[in-house]
PDB file of C-alpha atoms and ligand atoms in Angstrom:
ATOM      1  CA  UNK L 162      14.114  68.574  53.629  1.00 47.00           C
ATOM      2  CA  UNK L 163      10.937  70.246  52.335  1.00 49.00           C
ATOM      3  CA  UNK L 164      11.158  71.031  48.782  1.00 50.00           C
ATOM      4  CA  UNK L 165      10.618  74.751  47.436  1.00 49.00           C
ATOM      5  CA  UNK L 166       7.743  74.757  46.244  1.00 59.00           C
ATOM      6  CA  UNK L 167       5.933  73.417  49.455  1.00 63.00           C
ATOM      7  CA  UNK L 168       7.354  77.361  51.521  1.00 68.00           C
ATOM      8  CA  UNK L 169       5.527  79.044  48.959  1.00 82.00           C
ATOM      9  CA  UNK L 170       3.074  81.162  50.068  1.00 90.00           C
ATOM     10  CA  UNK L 171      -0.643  81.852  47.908  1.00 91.00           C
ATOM     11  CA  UNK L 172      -1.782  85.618  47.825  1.00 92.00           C
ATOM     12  CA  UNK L 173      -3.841  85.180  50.653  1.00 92.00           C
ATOM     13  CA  UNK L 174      -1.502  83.767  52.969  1.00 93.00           C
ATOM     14  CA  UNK L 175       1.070  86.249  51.659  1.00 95.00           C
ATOM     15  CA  UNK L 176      -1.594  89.028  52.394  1.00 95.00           C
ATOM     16  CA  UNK L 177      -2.461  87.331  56.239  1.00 95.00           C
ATOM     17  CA  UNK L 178       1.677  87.120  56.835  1.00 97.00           C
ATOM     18  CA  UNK L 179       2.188  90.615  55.970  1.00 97.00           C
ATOM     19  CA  UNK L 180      -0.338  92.207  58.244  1.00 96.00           C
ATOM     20  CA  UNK L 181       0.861  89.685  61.075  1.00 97.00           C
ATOM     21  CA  UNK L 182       4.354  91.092  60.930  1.00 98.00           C
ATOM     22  CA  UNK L 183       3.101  94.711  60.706  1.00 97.00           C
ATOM     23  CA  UNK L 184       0.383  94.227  64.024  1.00 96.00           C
ATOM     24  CA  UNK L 185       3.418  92.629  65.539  1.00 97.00           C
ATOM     25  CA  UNK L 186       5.758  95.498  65.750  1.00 96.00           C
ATOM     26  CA  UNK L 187       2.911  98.292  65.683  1.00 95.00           C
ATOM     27  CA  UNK L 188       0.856  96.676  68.330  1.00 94.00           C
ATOM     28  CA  UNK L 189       2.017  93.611  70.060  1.00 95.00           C
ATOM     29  CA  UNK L 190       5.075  93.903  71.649  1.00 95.00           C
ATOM     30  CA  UNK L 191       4.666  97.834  72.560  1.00 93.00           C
ATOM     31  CA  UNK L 192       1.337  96.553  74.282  1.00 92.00           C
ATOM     32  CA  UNK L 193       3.260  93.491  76.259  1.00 92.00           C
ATOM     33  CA  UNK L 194       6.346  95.659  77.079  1.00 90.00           C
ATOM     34  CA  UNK L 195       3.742  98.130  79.083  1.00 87.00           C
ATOM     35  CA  UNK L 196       1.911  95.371  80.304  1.00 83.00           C
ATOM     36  CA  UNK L 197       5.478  93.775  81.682  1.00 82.00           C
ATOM     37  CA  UNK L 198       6.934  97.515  82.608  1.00 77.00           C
ATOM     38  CA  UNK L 199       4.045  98.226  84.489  1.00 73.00           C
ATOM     39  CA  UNK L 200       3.674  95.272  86.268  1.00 65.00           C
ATOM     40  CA  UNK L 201       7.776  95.476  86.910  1.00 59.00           C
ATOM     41  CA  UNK L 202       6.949  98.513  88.538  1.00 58.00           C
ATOM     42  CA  UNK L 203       4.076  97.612  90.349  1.00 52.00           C
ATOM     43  CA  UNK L 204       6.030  94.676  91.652  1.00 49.00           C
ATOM     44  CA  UNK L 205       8.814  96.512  93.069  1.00 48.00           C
ATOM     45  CA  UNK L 206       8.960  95.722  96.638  1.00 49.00           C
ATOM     46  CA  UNK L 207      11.472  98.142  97.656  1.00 47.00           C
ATOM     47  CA  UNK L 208       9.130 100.621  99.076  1.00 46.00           C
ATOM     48  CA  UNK L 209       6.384  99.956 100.715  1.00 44.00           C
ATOM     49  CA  UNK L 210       6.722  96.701 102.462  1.00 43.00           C
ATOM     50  CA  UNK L 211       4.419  97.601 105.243  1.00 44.00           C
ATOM     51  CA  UNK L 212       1.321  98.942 103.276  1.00 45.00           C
ATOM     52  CA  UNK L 213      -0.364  95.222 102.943  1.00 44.00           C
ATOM     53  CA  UNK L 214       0.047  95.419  99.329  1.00 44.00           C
ATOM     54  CA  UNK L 215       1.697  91.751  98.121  1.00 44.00           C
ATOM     55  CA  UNK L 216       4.579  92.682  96.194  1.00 43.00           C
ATOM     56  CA  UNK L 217       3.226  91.412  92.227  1.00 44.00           C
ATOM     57  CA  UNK L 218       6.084  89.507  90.102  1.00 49.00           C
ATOM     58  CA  UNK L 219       7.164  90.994  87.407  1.00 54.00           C
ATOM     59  CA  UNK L 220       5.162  89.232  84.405  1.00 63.00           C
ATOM     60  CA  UNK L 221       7.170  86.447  83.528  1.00 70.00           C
ATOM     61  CA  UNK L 222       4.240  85.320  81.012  1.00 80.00           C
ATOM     62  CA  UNK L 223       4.746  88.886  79.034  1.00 86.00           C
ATOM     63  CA  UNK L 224       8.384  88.380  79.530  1.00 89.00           C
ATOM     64  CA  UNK L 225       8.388  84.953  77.728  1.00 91.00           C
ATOM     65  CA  UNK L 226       6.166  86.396  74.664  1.00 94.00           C
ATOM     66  CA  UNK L 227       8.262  89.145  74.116  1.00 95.00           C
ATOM     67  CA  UNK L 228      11.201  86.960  74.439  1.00 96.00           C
ATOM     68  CA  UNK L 229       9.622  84.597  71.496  1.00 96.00           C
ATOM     69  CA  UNK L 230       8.392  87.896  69.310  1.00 97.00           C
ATOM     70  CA  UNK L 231      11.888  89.393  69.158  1.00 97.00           C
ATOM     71  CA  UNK L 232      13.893  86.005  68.193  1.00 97.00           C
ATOM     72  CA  UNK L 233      11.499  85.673  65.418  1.00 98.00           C
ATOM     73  CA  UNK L 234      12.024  89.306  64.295  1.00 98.00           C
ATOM     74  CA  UNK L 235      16.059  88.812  64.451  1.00 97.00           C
ATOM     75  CA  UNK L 236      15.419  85.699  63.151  1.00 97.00           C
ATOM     76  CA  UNK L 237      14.299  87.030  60.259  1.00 97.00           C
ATOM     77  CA  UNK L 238      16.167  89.993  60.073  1.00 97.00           C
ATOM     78  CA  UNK L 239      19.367  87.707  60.487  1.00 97.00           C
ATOM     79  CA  UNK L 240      17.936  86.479  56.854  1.00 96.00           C
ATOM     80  CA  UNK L 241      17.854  89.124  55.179  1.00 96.00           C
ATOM     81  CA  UNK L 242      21.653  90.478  56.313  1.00 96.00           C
ATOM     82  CA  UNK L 243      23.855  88.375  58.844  1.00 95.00           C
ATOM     83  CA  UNK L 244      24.462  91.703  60.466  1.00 93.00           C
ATOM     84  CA  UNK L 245      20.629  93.044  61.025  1.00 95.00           C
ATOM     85  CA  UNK L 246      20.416  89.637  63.495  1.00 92.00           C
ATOM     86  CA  UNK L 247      22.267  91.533  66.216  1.00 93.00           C
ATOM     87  CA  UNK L 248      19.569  94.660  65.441  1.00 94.00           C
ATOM     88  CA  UNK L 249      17.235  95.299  68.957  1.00 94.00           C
ATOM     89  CA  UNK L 250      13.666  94.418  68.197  1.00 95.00           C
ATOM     90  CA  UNK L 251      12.382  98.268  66.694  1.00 96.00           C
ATOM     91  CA  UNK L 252      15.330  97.938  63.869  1.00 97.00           C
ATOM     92  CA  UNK L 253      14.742  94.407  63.369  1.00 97.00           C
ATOM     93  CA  UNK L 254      11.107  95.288  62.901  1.00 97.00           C
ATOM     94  CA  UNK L 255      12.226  98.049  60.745  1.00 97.00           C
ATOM     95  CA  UNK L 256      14.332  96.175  58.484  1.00 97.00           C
ATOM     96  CA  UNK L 257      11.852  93.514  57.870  1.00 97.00           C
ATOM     97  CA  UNK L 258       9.299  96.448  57.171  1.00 97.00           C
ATOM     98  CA  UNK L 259      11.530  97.606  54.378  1.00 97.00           C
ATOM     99  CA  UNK L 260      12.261  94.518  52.317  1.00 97.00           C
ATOM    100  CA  UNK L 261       9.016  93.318  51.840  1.00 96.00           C
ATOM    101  CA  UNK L 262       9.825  91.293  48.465  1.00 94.00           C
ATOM    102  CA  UNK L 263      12.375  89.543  50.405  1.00 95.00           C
ATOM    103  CA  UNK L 264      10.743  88.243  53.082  1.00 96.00           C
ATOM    104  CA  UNK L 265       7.491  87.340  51.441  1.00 95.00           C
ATOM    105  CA  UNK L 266      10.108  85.189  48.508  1.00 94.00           C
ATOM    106  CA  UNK L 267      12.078  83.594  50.864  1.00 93.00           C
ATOM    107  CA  UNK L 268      12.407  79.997  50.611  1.00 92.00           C
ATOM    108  CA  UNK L 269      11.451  79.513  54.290  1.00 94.00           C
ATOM    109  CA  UNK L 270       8.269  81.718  54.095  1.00 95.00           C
ATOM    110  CA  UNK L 271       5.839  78.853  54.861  1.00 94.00           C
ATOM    111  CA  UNK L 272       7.507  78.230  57.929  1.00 94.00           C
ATOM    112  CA  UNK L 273       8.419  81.588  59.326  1.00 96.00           C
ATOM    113  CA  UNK L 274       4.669  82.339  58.632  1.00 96.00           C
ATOM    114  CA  UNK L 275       3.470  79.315  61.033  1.00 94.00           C
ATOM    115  CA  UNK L 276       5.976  80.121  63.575  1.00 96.00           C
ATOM    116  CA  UNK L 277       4.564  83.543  63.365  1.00 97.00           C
ATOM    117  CA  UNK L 278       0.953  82.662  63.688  1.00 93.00           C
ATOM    118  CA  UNK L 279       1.716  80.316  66.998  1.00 91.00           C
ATOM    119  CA  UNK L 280       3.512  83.813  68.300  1.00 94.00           C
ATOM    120  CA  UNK L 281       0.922  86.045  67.372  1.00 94.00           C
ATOM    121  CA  UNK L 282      -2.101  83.735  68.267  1.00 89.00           C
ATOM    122  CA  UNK L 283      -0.410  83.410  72.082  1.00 89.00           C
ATOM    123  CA  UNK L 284       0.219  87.148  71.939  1.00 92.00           C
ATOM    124  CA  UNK L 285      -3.172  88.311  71.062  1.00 89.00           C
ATOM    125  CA  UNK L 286      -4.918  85.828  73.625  1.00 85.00           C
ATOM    126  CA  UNK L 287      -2.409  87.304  76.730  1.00 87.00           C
ATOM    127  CA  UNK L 288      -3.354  91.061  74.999  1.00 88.00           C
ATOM    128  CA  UNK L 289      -6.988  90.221  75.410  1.00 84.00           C
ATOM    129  CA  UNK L 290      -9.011  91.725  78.721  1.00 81.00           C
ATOM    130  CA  UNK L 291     -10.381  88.492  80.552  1.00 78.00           C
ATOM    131  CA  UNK L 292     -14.164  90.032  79.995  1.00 79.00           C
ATOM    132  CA  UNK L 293     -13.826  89.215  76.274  1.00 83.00           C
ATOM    133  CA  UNK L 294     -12.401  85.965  76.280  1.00 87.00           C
ATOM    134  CA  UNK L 295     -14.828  83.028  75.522  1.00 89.00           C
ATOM    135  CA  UNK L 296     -15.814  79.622  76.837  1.00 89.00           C
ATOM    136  CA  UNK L 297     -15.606  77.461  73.760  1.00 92.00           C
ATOM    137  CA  UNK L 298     -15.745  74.428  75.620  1.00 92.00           C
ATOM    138  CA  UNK L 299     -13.062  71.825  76.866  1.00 92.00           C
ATOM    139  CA  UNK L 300      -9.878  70.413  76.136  1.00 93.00           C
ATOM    140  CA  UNK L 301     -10.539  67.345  74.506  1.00 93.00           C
ATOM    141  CA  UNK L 302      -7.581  65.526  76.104  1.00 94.00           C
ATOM    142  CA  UNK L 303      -7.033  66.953  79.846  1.00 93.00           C
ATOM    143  CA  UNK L 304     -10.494  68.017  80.026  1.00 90.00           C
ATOM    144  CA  UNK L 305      -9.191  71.860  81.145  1.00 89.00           C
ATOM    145  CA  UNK L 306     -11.590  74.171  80.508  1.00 88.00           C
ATOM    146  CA  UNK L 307     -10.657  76.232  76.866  1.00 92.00           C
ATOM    147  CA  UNK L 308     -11.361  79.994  76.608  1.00 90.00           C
ATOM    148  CA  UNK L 309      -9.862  82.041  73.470  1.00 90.00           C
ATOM    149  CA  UNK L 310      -9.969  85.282  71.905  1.00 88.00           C
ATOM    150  CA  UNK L 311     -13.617  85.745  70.036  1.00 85.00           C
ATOM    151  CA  UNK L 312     -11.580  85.683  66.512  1.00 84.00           C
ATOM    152  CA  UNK L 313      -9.218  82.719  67.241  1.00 88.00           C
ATOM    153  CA  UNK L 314      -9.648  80.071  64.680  1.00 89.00           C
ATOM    154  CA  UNK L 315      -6.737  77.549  66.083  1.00 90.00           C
ATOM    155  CA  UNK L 316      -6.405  76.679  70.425  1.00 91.00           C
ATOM    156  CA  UNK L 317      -3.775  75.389  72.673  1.00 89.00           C
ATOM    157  CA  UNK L 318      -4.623  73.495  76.192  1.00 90.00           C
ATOM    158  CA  UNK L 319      -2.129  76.030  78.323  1.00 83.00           C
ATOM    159  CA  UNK L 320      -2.130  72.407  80.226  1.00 87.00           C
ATOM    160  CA  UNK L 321      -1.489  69.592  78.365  1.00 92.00           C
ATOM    161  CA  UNK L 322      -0.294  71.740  75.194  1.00 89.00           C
ATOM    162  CA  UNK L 323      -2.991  69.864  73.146  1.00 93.00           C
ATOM    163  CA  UNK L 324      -3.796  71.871  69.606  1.00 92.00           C
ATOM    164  CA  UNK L 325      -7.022  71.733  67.668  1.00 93.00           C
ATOM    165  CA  UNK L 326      -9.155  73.630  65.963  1.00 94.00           C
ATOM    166  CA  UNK L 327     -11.950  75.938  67.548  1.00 94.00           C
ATOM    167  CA  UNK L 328     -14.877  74.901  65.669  1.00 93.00           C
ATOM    168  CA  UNK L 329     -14.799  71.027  66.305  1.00 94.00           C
ATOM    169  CA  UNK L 330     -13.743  72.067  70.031  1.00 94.00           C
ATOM    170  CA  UNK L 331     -17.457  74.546  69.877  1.00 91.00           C
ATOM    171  CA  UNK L 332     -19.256  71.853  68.274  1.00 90.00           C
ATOM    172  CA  UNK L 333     -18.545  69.352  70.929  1.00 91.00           C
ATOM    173  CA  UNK L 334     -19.449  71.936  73.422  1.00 90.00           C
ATOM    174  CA  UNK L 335     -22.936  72.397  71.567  1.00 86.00           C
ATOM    175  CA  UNK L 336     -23.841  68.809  71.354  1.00 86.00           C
ATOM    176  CA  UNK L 337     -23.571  68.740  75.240  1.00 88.00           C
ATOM    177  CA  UNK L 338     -25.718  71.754  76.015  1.00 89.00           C
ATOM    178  CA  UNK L 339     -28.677  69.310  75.809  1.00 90.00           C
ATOM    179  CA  UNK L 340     -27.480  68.458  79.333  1.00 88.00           C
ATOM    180  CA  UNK L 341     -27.116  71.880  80.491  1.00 87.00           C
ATOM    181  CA  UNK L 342     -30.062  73.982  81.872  1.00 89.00           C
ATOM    182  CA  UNK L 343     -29.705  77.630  83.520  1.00 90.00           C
ATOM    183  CA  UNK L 344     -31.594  78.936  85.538  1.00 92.00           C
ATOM    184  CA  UNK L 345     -32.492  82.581  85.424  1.00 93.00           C
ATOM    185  CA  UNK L 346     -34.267  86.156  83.246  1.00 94.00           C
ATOM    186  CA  UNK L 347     -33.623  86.125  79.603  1.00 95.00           C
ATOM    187  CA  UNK L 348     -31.033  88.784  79.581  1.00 94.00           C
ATOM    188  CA  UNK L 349     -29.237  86.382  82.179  1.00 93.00           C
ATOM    189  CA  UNK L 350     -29.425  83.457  79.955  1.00 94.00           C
ATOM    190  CA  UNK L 351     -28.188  85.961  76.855  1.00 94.00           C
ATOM    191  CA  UNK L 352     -25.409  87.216  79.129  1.00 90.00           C
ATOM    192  CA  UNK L 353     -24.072  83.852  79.715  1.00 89.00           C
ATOM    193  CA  UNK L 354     -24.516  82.458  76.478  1.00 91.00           C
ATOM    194  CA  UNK L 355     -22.622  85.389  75.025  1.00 89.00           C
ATOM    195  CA  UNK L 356     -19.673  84.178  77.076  1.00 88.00           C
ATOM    196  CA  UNK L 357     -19.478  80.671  74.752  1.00 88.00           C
ATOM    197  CA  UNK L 358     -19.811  83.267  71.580  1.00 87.00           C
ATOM    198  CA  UNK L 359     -23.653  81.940  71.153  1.00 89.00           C
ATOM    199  CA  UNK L 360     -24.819  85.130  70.620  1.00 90.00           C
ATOM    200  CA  UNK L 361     -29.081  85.880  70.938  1.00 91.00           C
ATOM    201  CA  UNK L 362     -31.025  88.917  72.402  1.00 93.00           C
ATOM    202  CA  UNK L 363     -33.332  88.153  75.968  1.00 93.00           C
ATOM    203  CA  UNK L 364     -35.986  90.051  73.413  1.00 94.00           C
ATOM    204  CA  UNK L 365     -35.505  86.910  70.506  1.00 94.00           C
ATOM    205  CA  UNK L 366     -35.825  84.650  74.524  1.00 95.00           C
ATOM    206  CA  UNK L 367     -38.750  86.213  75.596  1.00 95.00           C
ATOM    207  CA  UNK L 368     -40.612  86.116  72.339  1.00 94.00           C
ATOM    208  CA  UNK L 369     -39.447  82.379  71.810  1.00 94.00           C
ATOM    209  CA  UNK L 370     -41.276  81.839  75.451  1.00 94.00           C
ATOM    210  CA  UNK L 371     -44.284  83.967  74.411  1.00 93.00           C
ATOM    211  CA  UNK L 372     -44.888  82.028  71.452  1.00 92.00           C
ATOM    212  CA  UNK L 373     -44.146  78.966  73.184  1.00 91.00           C
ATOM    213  CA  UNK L 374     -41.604  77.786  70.995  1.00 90.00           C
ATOM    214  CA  UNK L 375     -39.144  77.366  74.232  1.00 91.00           C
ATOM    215  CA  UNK L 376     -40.068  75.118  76.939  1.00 89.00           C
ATOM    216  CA  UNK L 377     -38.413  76.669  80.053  1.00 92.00           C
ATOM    217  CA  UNK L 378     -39.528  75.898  83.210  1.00 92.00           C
ATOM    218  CA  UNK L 379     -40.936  79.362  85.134  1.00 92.00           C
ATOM    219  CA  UNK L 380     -39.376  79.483  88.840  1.00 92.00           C
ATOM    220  CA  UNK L 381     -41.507  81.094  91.793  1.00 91.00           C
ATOM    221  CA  UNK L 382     -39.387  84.677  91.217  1.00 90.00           C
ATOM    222  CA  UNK L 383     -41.049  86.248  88.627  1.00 91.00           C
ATOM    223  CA  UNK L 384     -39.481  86.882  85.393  1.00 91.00           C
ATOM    224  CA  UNK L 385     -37.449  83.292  85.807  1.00 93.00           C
ATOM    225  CA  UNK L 386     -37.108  80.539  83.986  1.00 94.00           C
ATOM    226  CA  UNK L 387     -34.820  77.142  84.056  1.00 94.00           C
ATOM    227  CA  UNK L 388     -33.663  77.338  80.900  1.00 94.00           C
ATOM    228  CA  UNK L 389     -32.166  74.152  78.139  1.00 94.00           C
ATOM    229  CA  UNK L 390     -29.383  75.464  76.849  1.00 93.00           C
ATOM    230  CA  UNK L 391     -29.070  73.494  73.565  1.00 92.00           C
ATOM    231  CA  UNK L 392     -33.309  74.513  72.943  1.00 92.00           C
ATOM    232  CA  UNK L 393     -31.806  78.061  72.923  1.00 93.00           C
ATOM    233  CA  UNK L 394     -28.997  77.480  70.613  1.00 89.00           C
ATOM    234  CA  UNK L 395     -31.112  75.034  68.467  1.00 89.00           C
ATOM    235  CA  UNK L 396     -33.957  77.630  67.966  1.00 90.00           C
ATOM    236  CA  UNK L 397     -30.695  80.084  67.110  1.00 86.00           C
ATOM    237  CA  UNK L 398     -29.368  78.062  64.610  1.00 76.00           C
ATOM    238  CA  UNK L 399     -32.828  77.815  62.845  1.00 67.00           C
ATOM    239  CA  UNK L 400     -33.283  81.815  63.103  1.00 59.00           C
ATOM    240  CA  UNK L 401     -29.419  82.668  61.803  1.00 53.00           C
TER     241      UNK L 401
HETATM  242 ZN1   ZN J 289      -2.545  80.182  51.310  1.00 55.69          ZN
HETATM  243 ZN1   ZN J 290      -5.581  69.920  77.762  1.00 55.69          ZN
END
């Protein structure tokens, strides 16, 4: 058994936990109930059978994180009052809400705080529109390829369940992009870039290729270039 001292929590963690909890009732699980009613509704196949439309499942994905995001809340409802564990999610939420102190003391904080990162982390990556999900590289194990939210600091391999942290999983990524050229304008280059949250304007990539400083390759169309991929990033790194 863990001793005391090792659940408590330092201001900053305290200060993280809190706002976790709140975006998790305010935000989260409203935003994933819509996203599973609607697709429910969507999905039922009563009516229109003949229309061409494939009936869509209901969104068992949704269904699971909501299923996880309520069992934490009566979870720790349950702690504060045997009786508040029965509580639906809202007066869970609420209850938690209102005894601040208590939760934040409790002797399992630590814990309930790292449970409730996993939960939240999953929640906020199934919340996020596929457009602004990035490429930060590849599972190290399986070799899947692993997109997150922008702000993510922590990833999971949805395949092999591997865990690791985002910036060793980026840095990998970088070291290979040596090996990668792209070919195509500036603003195409910038575009895809931006989806592996390397972030440069095609004006800093055309001025780089004015001043010579980037040695990509012009194509017969006009305006295109094959492009090295790591000389972009490393003339980045040297400009941020
Ligand atoms: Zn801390
Ligand atoms: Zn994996």
């Amino acid at each position: 058994m863990k001793p005391v001292a090792a659940n408590l929590l330092c201001a900053s963690c305290r200060e993280n936990y809190w706002q976790l909890i709140r975006q998790l009732g305010h935000v989260q699980l409203p935003a994933l109930r819509s996203i599973m009613l609607r697709q429910a509704r969507i999905g039922t196949p009563a009516h229109t059978p003949s229309r061409g439309n494939a009936p869509i499942p209901i969104d068992t994905h949704a269904q699971d994180l909501i299923a996880d995001s309520e069992a934490w809340l009566a979870e720790q409802a349950g702690k504060i009052r045997a009786a508040y564990a029965g509580y639906d999610w809202r007066k869970a939420w609420f209850a938690i809400i209102s005894n601040r102190r208590t939760i934040l003391d409790m002797s399992t904080a630590a814990d309930d705080y790292a449970a409730l990162e996993h939960i939240s982390r999953r929640n906020e990556t199934a919340l996020t529109p596929e457009e602004a999900m990035v490429i930060i590289g590849t599972c190290p194990q399986c070799g899947h390829q692993a997109t997150s939210t922008p702000q993510a600091d922590e990833w999971t391999c949805p395949h092999c369940k591997w865990q690791g942290g985002v910036q060793a999983i980026k840095a990998t990524r970088d070291n290979k992009l040596w090996q990668l050229e792209y070919t195509g304008k500036p603003v195409e280059v910038a575009r895809y870039l931006s989806k592996m949250d390397i972030h440069c304007t095609s004006d800093q990539i055309r001025q780089w290729l004015t001043r010579g400083k980037l040695h990509a390759t012009p194509t017969k169309h006009k305006g295109e270039y094959v492009f090295n991929l790591g000389e972009i990033t490393a003339m980045l790194d040297c400009h941020n």
